[in-house]
GROMACS .gro file of C-alpha atoms in nm:
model
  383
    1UNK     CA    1  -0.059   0.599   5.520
    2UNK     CA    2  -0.031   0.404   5.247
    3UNK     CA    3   0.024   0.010   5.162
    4UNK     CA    4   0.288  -0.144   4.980
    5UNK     CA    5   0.320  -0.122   4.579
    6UNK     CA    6   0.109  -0.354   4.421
    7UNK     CA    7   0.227  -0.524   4.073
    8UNK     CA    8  -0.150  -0.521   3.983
    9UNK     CA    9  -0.278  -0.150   4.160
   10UNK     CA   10   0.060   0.063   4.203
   11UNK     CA   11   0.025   0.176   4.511
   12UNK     CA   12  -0.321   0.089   4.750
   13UNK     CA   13  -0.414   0.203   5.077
   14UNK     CA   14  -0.635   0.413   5.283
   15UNK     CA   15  -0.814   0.530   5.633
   16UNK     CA   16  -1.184   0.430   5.514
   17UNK     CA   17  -1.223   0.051   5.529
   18UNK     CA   18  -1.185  -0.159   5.173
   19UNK     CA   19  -1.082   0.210   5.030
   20UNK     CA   20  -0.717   0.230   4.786
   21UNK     CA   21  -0.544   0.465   4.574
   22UNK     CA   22  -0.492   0.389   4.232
   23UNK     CA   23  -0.238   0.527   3.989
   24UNK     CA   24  -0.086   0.407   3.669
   25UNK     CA   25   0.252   0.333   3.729
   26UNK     CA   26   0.542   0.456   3.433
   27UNK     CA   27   0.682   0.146   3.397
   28UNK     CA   28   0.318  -0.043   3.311
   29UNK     CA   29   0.252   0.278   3.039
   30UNK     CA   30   0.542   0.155   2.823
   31UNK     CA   31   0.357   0.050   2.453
   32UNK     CA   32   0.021   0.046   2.612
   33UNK     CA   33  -0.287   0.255   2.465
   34UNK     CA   34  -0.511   0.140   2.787
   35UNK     CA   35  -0.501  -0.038   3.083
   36UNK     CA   36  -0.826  -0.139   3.294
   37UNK     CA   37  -0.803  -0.113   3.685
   38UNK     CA   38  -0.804  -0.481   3.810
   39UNK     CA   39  -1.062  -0.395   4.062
   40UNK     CA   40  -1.397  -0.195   4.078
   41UNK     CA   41  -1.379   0.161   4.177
   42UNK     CA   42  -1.594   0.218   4.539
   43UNK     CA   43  -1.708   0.558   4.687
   44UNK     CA   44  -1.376   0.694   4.902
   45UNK     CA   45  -1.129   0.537   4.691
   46UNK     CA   46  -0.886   0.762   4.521
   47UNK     CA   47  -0.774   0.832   4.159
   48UNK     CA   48  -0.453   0.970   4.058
   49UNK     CA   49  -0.424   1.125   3.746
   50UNK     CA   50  -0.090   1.235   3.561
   51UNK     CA   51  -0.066   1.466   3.288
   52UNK     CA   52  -0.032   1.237   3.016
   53UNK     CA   53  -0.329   1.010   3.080
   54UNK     CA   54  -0.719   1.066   3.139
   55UNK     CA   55  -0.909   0.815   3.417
   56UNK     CA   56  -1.250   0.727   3.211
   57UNK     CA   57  -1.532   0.566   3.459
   58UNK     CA   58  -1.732   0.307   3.287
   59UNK     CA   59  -2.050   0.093   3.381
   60UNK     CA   60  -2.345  -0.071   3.237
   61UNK     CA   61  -2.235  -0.008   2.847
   62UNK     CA   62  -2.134   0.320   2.899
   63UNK     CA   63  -1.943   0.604   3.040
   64UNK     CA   64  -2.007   0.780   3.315
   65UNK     CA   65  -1.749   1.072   3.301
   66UNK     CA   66  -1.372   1.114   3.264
   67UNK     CA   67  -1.090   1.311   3.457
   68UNK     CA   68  -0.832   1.449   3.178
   69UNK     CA   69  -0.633   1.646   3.415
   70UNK     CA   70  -0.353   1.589   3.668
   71UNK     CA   71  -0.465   1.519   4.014
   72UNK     CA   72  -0.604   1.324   4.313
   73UNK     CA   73  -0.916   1.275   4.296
   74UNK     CA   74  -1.112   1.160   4.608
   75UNK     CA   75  -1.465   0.987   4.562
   76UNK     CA   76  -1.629   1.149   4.936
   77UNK     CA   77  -1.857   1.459   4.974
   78UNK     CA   78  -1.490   1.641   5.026
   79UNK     CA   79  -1.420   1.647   4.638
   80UNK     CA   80  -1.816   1.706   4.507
   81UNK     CA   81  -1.726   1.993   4.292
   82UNK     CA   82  -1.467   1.799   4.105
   83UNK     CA   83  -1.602   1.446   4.094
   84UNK     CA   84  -1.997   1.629   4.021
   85UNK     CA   85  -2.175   1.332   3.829
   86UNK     CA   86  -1.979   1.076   3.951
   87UNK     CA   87  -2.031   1.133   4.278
   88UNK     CA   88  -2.455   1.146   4.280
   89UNK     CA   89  -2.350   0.763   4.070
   90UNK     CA   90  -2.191   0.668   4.429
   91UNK     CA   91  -2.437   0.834   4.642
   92UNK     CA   92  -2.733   0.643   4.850
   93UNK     CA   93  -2.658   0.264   4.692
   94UNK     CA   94  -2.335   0.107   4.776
   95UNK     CA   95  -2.210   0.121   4.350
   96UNK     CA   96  -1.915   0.004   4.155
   97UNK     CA   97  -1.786   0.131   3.834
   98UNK     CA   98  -1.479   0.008   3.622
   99UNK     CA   99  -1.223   0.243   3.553
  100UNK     CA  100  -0.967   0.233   3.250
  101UNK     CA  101  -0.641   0.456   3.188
  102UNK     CA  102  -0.589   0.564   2.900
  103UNK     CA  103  -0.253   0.714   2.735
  104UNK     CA  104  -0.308   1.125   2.584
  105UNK     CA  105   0.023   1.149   2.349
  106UNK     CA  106   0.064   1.055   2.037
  107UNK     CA  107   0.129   0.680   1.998
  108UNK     CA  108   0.307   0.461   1.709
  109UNK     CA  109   0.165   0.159   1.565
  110UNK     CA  110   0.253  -0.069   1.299
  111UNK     CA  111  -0.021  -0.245   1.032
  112UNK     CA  112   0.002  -0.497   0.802
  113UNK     CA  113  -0.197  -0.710   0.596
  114UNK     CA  114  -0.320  -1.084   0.672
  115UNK     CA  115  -0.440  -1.122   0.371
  116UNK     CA  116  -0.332  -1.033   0.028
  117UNK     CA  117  -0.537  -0.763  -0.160
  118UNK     CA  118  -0.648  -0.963  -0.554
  119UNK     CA  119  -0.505  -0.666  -0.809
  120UNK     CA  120  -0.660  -0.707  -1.180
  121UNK     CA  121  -0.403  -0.622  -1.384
  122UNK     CA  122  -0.404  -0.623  -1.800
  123UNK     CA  123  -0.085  -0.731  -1.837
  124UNK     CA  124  -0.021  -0.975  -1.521
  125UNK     CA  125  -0.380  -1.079  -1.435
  126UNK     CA  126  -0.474  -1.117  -1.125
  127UNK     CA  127  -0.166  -1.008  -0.862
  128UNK     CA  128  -0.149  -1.061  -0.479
  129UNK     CA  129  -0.040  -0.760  -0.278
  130UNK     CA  130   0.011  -0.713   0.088
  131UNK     CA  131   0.106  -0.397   0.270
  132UNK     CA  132   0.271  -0.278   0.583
  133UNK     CA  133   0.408  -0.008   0.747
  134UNK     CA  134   0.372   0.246   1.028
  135UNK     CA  135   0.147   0.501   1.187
  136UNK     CA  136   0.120   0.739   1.467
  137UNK     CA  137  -0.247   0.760   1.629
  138UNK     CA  138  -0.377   0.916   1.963
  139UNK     CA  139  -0.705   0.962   2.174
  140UNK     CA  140  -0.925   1.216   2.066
  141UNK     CA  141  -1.204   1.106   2.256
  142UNK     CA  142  -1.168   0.956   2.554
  143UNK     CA  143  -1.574   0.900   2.624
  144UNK     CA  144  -1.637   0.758   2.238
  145UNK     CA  145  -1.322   0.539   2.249
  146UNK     CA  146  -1.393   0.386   2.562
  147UNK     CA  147  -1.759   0.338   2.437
  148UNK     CA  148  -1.654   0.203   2.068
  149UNK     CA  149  -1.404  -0.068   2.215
  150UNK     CA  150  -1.516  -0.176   2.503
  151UNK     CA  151  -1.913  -0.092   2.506
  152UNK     CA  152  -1.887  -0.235   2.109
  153UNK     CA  153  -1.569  -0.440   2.055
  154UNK     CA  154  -1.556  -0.573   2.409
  155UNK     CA  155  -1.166  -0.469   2.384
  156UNK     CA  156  -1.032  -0.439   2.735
  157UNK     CA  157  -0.639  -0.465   2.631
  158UNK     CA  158  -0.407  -0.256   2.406
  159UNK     CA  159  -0.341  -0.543   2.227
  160UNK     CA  160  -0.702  -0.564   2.111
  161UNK     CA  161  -0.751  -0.167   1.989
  162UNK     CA  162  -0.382  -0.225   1.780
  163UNK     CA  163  -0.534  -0.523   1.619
  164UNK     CA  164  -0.871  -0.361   1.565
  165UNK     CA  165  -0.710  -0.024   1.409
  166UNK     CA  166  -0.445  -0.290   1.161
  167UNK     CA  167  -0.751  -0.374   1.004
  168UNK     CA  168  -0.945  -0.052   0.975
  169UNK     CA  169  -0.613   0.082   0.799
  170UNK     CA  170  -0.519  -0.192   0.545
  171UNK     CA  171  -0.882  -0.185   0.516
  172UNK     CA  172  -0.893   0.190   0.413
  173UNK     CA  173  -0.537   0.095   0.190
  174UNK     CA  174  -0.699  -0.143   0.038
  175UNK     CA  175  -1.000   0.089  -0.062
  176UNK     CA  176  -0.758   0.359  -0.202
  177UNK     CA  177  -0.579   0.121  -0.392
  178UNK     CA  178  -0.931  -0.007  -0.524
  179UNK     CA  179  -1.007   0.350  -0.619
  180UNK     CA  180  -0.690   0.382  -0.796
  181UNK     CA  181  -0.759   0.100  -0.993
  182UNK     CA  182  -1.101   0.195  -1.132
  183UNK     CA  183  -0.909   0.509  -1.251
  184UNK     CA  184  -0.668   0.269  -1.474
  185UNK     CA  185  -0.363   0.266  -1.279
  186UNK     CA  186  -0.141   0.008  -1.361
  187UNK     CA  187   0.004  -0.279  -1.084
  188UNK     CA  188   0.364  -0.158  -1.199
  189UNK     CA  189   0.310   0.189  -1.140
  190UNK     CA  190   0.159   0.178  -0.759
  191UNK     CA  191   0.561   0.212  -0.640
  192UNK     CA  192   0.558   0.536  -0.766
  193UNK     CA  193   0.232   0.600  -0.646
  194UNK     CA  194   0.326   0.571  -0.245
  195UNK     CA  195   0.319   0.894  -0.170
  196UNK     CA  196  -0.014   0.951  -0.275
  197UNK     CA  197  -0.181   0.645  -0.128
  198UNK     CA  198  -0.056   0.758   0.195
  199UNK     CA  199  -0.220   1.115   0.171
  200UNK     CA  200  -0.561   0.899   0.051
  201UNK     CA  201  -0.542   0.687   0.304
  202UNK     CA  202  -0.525   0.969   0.552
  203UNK     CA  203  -0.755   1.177   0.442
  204UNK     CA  204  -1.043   0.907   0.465
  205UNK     CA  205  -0.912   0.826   0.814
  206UNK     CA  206  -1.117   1.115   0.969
  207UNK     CA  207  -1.461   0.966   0.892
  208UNK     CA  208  -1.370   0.671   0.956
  209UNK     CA  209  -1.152   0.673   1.295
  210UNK     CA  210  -1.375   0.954   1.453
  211UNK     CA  211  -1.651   0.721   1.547
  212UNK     CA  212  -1.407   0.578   1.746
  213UNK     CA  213  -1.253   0.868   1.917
  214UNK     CA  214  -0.919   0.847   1.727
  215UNK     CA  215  -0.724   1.045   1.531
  216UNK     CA  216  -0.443   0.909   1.243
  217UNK     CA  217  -0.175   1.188   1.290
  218UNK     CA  218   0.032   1.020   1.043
  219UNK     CA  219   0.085   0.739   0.765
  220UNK     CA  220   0.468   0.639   0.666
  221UNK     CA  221   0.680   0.373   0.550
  222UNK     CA  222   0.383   0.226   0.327
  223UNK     CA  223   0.485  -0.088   0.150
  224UNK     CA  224   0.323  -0.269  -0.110
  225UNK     CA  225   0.498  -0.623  -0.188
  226UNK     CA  226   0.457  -0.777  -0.549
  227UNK     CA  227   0.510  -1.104  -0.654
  228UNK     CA  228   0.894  -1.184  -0.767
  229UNK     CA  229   0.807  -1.171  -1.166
  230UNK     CA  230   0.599  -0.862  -1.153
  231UNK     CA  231   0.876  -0.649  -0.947
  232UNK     CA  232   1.117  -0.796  -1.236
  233UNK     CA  233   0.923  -0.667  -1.491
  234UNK     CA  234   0.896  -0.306  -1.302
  235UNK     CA  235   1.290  -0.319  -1.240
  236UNK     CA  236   1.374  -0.370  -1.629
  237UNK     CA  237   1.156  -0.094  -1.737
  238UNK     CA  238   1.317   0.182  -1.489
  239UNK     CA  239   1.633   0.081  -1.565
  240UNK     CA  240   1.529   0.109  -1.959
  241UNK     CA  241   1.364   0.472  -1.889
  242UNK     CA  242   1.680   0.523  -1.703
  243UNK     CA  243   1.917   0.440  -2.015
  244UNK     CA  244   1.681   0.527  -2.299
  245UNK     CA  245   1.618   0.262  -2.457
  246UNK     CA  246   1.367   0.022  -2.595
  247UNK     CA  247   1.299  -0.323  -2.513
  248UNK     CA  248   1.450  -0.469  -2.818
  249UNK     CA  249   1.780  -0.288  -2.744
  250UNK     CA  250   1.770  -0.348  -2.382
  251UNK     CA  251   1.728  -0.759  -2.449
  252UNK     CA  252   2.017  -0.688  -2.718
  253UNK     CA  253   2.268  -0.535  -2.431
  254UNK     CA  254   2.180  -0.832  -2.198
  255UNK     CA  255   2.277  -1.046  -2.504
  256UNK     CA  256   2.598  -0.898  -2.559
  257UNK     CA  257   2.678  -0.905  -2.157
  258UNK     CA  258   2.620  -1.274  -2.168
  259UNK     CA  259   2.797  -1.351  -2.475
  260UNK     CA  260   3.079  -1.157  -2.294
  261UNK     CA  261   3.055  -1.418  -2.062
  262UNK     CA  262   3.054  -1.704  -2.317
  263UNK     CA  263   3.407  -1.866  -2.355
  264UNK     CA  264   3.277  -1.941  -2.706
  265UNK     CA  265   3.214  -1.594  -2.763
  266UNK     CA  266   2.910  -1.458  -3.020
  267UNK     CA  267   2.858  -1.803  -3.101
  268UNK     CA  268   2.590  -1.871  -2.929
  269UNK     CA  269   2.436  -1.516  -2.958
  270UNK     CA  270   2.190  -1.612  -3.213
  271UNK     CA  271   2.052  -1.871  -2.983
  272UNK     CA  272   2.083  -1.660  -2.674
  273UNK     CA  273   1.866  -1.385  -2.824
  274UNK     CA  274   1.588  -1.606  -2.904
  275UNK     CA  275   1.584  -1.740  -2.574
  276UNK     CA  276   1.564  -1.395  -2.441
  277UNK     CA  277   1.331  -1.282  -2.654
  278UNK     CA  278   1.043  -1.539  -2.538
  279UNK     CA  279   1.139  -1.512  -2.189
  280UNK     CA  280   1.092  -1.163  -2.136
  281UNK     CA  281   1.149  -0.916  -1.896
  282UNK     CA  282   1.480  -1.036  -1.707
  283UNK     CA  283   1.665  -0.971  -1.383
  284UNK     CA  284   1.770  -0.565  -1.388
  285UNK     CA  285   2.143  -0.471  -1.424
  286UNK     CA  286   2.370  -0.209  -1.510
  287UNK     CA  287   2.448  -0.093  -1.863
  288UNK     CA  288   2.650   0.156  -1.986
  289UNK     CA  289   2.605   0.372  -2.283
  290UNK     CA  290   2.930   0.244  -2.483
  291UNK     CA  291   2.798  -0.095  -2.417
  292UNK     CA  292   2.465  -0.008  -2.609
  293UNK     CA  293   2.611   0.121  -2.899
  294UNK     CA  294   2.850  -0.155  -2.950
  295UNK     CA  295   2.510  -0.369  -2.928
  296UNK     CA  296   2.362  -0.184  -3.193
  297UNK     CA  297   2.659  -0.155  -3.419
  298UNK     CA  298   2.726  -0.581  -3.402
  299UNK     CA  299   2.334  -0.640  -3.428
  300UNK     CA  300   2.077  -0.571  -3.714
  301UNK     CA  301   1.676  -0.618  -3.690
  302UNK     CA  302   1.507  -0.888  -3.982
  303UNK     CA  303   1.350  -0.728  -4.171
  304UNK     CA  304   1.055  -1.003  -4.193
  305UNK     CA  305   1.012  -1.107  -3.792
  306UNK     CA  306   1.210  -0.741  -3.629
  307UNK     CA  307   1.412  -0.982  -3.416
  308UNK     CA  308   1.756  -0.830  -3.315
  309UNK     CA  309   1.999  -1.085  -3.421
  310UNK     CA  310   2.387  -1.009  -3.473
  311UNK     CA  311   2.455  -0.869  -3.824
  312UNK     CA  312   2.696  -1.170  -3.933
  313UNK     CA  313   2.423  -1.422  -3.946
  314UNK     CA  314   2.308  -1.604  -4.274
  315UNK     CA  315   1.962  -1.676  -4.153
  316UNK     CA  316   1.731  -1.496  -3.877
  317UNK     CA  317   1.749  -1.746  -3.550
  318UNK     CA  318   1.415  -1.693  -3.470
  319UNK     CA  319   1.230  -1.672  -3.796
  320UNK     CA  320   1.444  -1.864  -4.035
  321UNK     CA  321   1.485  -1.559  -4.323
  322UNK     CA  322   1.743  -1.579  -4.535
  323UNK     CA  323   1.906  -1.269  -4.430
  324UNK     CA  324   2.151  -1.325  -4.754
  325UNK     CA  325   1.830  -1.184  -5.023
  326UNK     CA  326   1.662  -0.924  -4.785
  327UNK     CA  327   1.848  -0.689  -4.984
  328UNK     CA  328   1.733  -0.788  -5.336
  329UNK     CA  329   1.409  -1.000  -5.261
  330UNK     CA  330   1.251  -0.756  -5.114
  331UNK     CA  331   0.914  -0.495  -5.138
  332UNK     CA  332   0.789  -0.184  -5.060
  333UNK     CA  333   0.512  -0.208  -4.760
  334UNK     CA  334   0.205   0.043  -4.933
  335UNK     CA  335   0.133   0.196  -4.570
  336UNK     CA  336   0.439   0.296  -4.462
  337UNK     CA  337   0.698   0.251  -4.760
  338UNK     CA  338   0.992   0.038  -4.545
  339UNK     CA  339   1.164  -0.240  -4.705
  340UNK     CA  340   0.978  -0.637  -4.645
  341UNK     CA  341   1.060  -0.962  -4.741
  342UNK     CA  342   0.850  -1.020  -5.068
  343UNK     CA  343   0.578  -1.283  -4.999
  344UNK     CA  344   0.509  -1.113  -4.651
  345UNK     CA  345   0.162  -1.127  -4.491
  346UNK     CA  346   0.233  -0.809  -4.284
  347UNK     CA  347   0.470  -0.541  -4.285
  348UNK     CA  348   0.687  -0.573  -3.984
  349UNK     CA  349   0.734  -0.180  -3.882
  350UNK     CA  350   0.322  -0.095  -3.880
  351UNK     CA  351   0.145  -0.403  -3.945
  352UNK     CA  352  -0.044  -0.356  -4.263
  353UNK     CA  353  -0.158  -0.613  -4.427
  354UNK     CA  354  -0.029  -0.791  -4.737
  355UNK     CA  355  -0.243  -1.055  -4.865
  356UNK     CA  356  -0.482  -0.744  -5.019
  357UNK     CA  357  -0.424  -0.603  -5.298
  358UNK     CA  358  -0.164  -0.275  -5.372
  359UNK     CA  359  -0.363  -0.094  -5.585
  360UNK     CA  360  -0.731  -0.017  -5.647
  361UNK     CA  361  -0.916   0.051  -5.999
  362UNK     CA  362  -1.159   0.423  -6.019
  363UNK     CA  363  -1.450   0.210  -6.098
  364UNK     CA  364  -1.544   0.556  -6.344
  365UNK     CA  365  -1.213   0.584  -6.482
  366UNK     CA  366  -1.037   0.297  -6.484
  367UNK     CA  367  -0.737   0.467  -6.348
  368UNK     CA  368  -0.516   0.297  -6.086
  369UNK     CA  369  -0.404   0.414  -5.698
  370UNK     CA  370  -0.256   0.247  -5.419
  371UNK     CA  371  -0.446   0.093  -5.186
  372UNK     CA  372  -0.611   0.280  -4.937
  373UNK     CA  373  -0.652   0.554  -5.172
  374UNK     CA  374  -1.023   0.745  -5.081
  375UNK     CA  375  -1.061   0.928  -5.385
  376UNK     CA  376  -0.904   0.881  -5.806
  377UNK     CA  377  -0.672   1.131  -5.849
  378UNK     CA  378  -0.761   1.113  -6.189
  379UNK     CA  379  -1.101   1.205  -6.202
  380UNK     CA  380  -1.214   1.280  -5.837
  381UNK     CA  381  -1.456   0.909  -5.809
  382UNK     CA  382  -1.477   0.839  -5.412
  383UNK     CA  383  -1.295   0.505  -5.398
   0.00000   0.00000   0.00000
């Protein structure tokens, strides 16, 4: 007959002396990986075992064997060919071994990091990142895991395994993100790249959660957070690849949409361009196509600094050119032929410099070619 339940040991009880029955109750399984038997496990006590759980028997720094299927399992003579190696532990010396439950399905966990992962970036420098998200895990070896946690990690809760497996994932995230960089990705372009972190991630989880008797059935919902300014920057330029344009037109449509705004109008759109212009990348928004080409139409690039600046103006707002003789003061760049301000250093559209000289003299001939030229075309000299 047996006792009443216990909150601690389920249900106890028994007809040898000091002897209970122990079973996991449901309502104690709820979010737990393990749970350790709050007393030590004598010869005639009994173990129940459920279908969805394995009883592992632990002393000394190891295990001494495990019971994965459903059952009651008595610890006498009566049960020998079931308890085996167990049973020769209890036999002759009055011994005492732990026991720990531990759950067989699949099990979901959540990660995330404590601290932030340092990203080198070219453009940004060096950028914090932090991940989270979720993952489903289970026991693939009850003997190892029990061995690994609580033989190594002195674990003896659920609570301790979740936190030790956080850290071996954002640990192995971190890696694959690490790897990712050496191969030049980009801190803007790891969004995109989610998807194949995840399947990284996972497939180094083998050799690394198998020592442990554990297997990662599945990563999802990875997220990596960026600062505010770099997932700024990363929303401007989808929403450019989205509308097809450049940055210079994309700053000139945000110019236009505030000058909308402006109870004074274009006024002030000189001004608000070059304040644009050396802020950078701003805060995303919608633009339509119509919208664009009304920018462009209104708007004209100098031709000595390429700022966008609204085609009425007199002078460039950012430069200072007198936008009134880029027509007739003007000179042909020798690299790429487009139309400069004379008395430019460099050519605007590719860069070339100005303060050399156009044209170079055949020093056989004495014939003249433009600068850069390799060989006369006079007489054939290499220049």
């Amino acid at each position: 007959m047996f006792g009443k339940k216990s909150k601690d040991i389920p249900y106890s009880g028994g007809s040898v002396a000091g002897s209970i029955t122990i079973a996991w109750e449901t309502q104690f399984k709820e979010g737990n990986s393990m749970w350790k038997v709050p007393r030590l496990i004598r010869l005639n006590d009994n173990i129940v075992v459920r279908e969805d759980e394995t009883a592992v028997f632990y002393r000394d720094g190891k295990v001494l064997t495990y019971f994965d299927k459903p059952g009651r399992y008595a610890l006498t003579d009566f049960n020998a060919p079931v308890v085996g190696e167990l049973l020769k532990f209890f036999t002759g010396v009055q011994q005492q071994a732990e026991v720990y439950y531990l759950q067989r399905r699949v099990m979901d966990g959540k990660y995330g990091s404590e601290s932030p992962y340092q990203f080198s970036d070219p453009t940004f420098g060096i950028v914090n990142l932090r991940v989270f998200g979720e993952y489903r895990w289970k026991i693939s070896d009850p003997g190892q895991f029990i061995n690994q946690f609580v033989g190594t990690f002195n674990a003896a809760t659920s609570a301790d395994v979740e936190s030790r497996l956080r850290e071996q994932i954002v640990l192995l995230i971190y890696t694959t993100i690490g790897k990712m960089k050496e191969n030049g990705i980009k801190v803007t372009d790891l969004p995109a790249n989610l998807p194949t972190i995840e399947q990284a991630v996972l497939g180094l989880s083998t050799q690394n959660f198998q020592q442990y008797g554990i297997e990662i059935d599945k990563l999802q919902g990875i997220n990596i957070t960026l600062p505010d300014e770099v997932q700024k920057a990363i929303d401007t330029r989808s929403e450019m690849s989205v509308l097809g344009v450049n940055y210079l037109q994309y700053q000139a449509g945000q110019a236009m949409v505030d000058a909308s705004k402006n109870p004074n109008g274009f006024a002030g759109l000189g001004a608000g361009m070059g304040v644009g212009m050396g802020a950078g990348a701003g805060v995303g928004y919608a633009m339509s196509g119509p919208l664009m080409q009304g920018a462009q139409q209104q708007t004209k690039p100098c031709p000595k600094c390429g700022s966008i600046i609204p085609a009425s103006s007199a002078f460039c707002p950012n430069c200072g050119f007198d936008m009134r003789s880029s027509q007739t003061n003007t000179i042909k760049c020798p690299k790429c032929g487009a139309n400069i301000p004379a008395g430019s250093k460099f050519c605007p559209e590719c860069g070339q410099s100005l303060s050399v000289p156009q044209t170079v003299k055949c020093p056989k001939c004495g014939a003249e070619s433009p600068a850069g030229t390799k060989f006369c075309p006079e007489c054939g000299e290499k220049l």
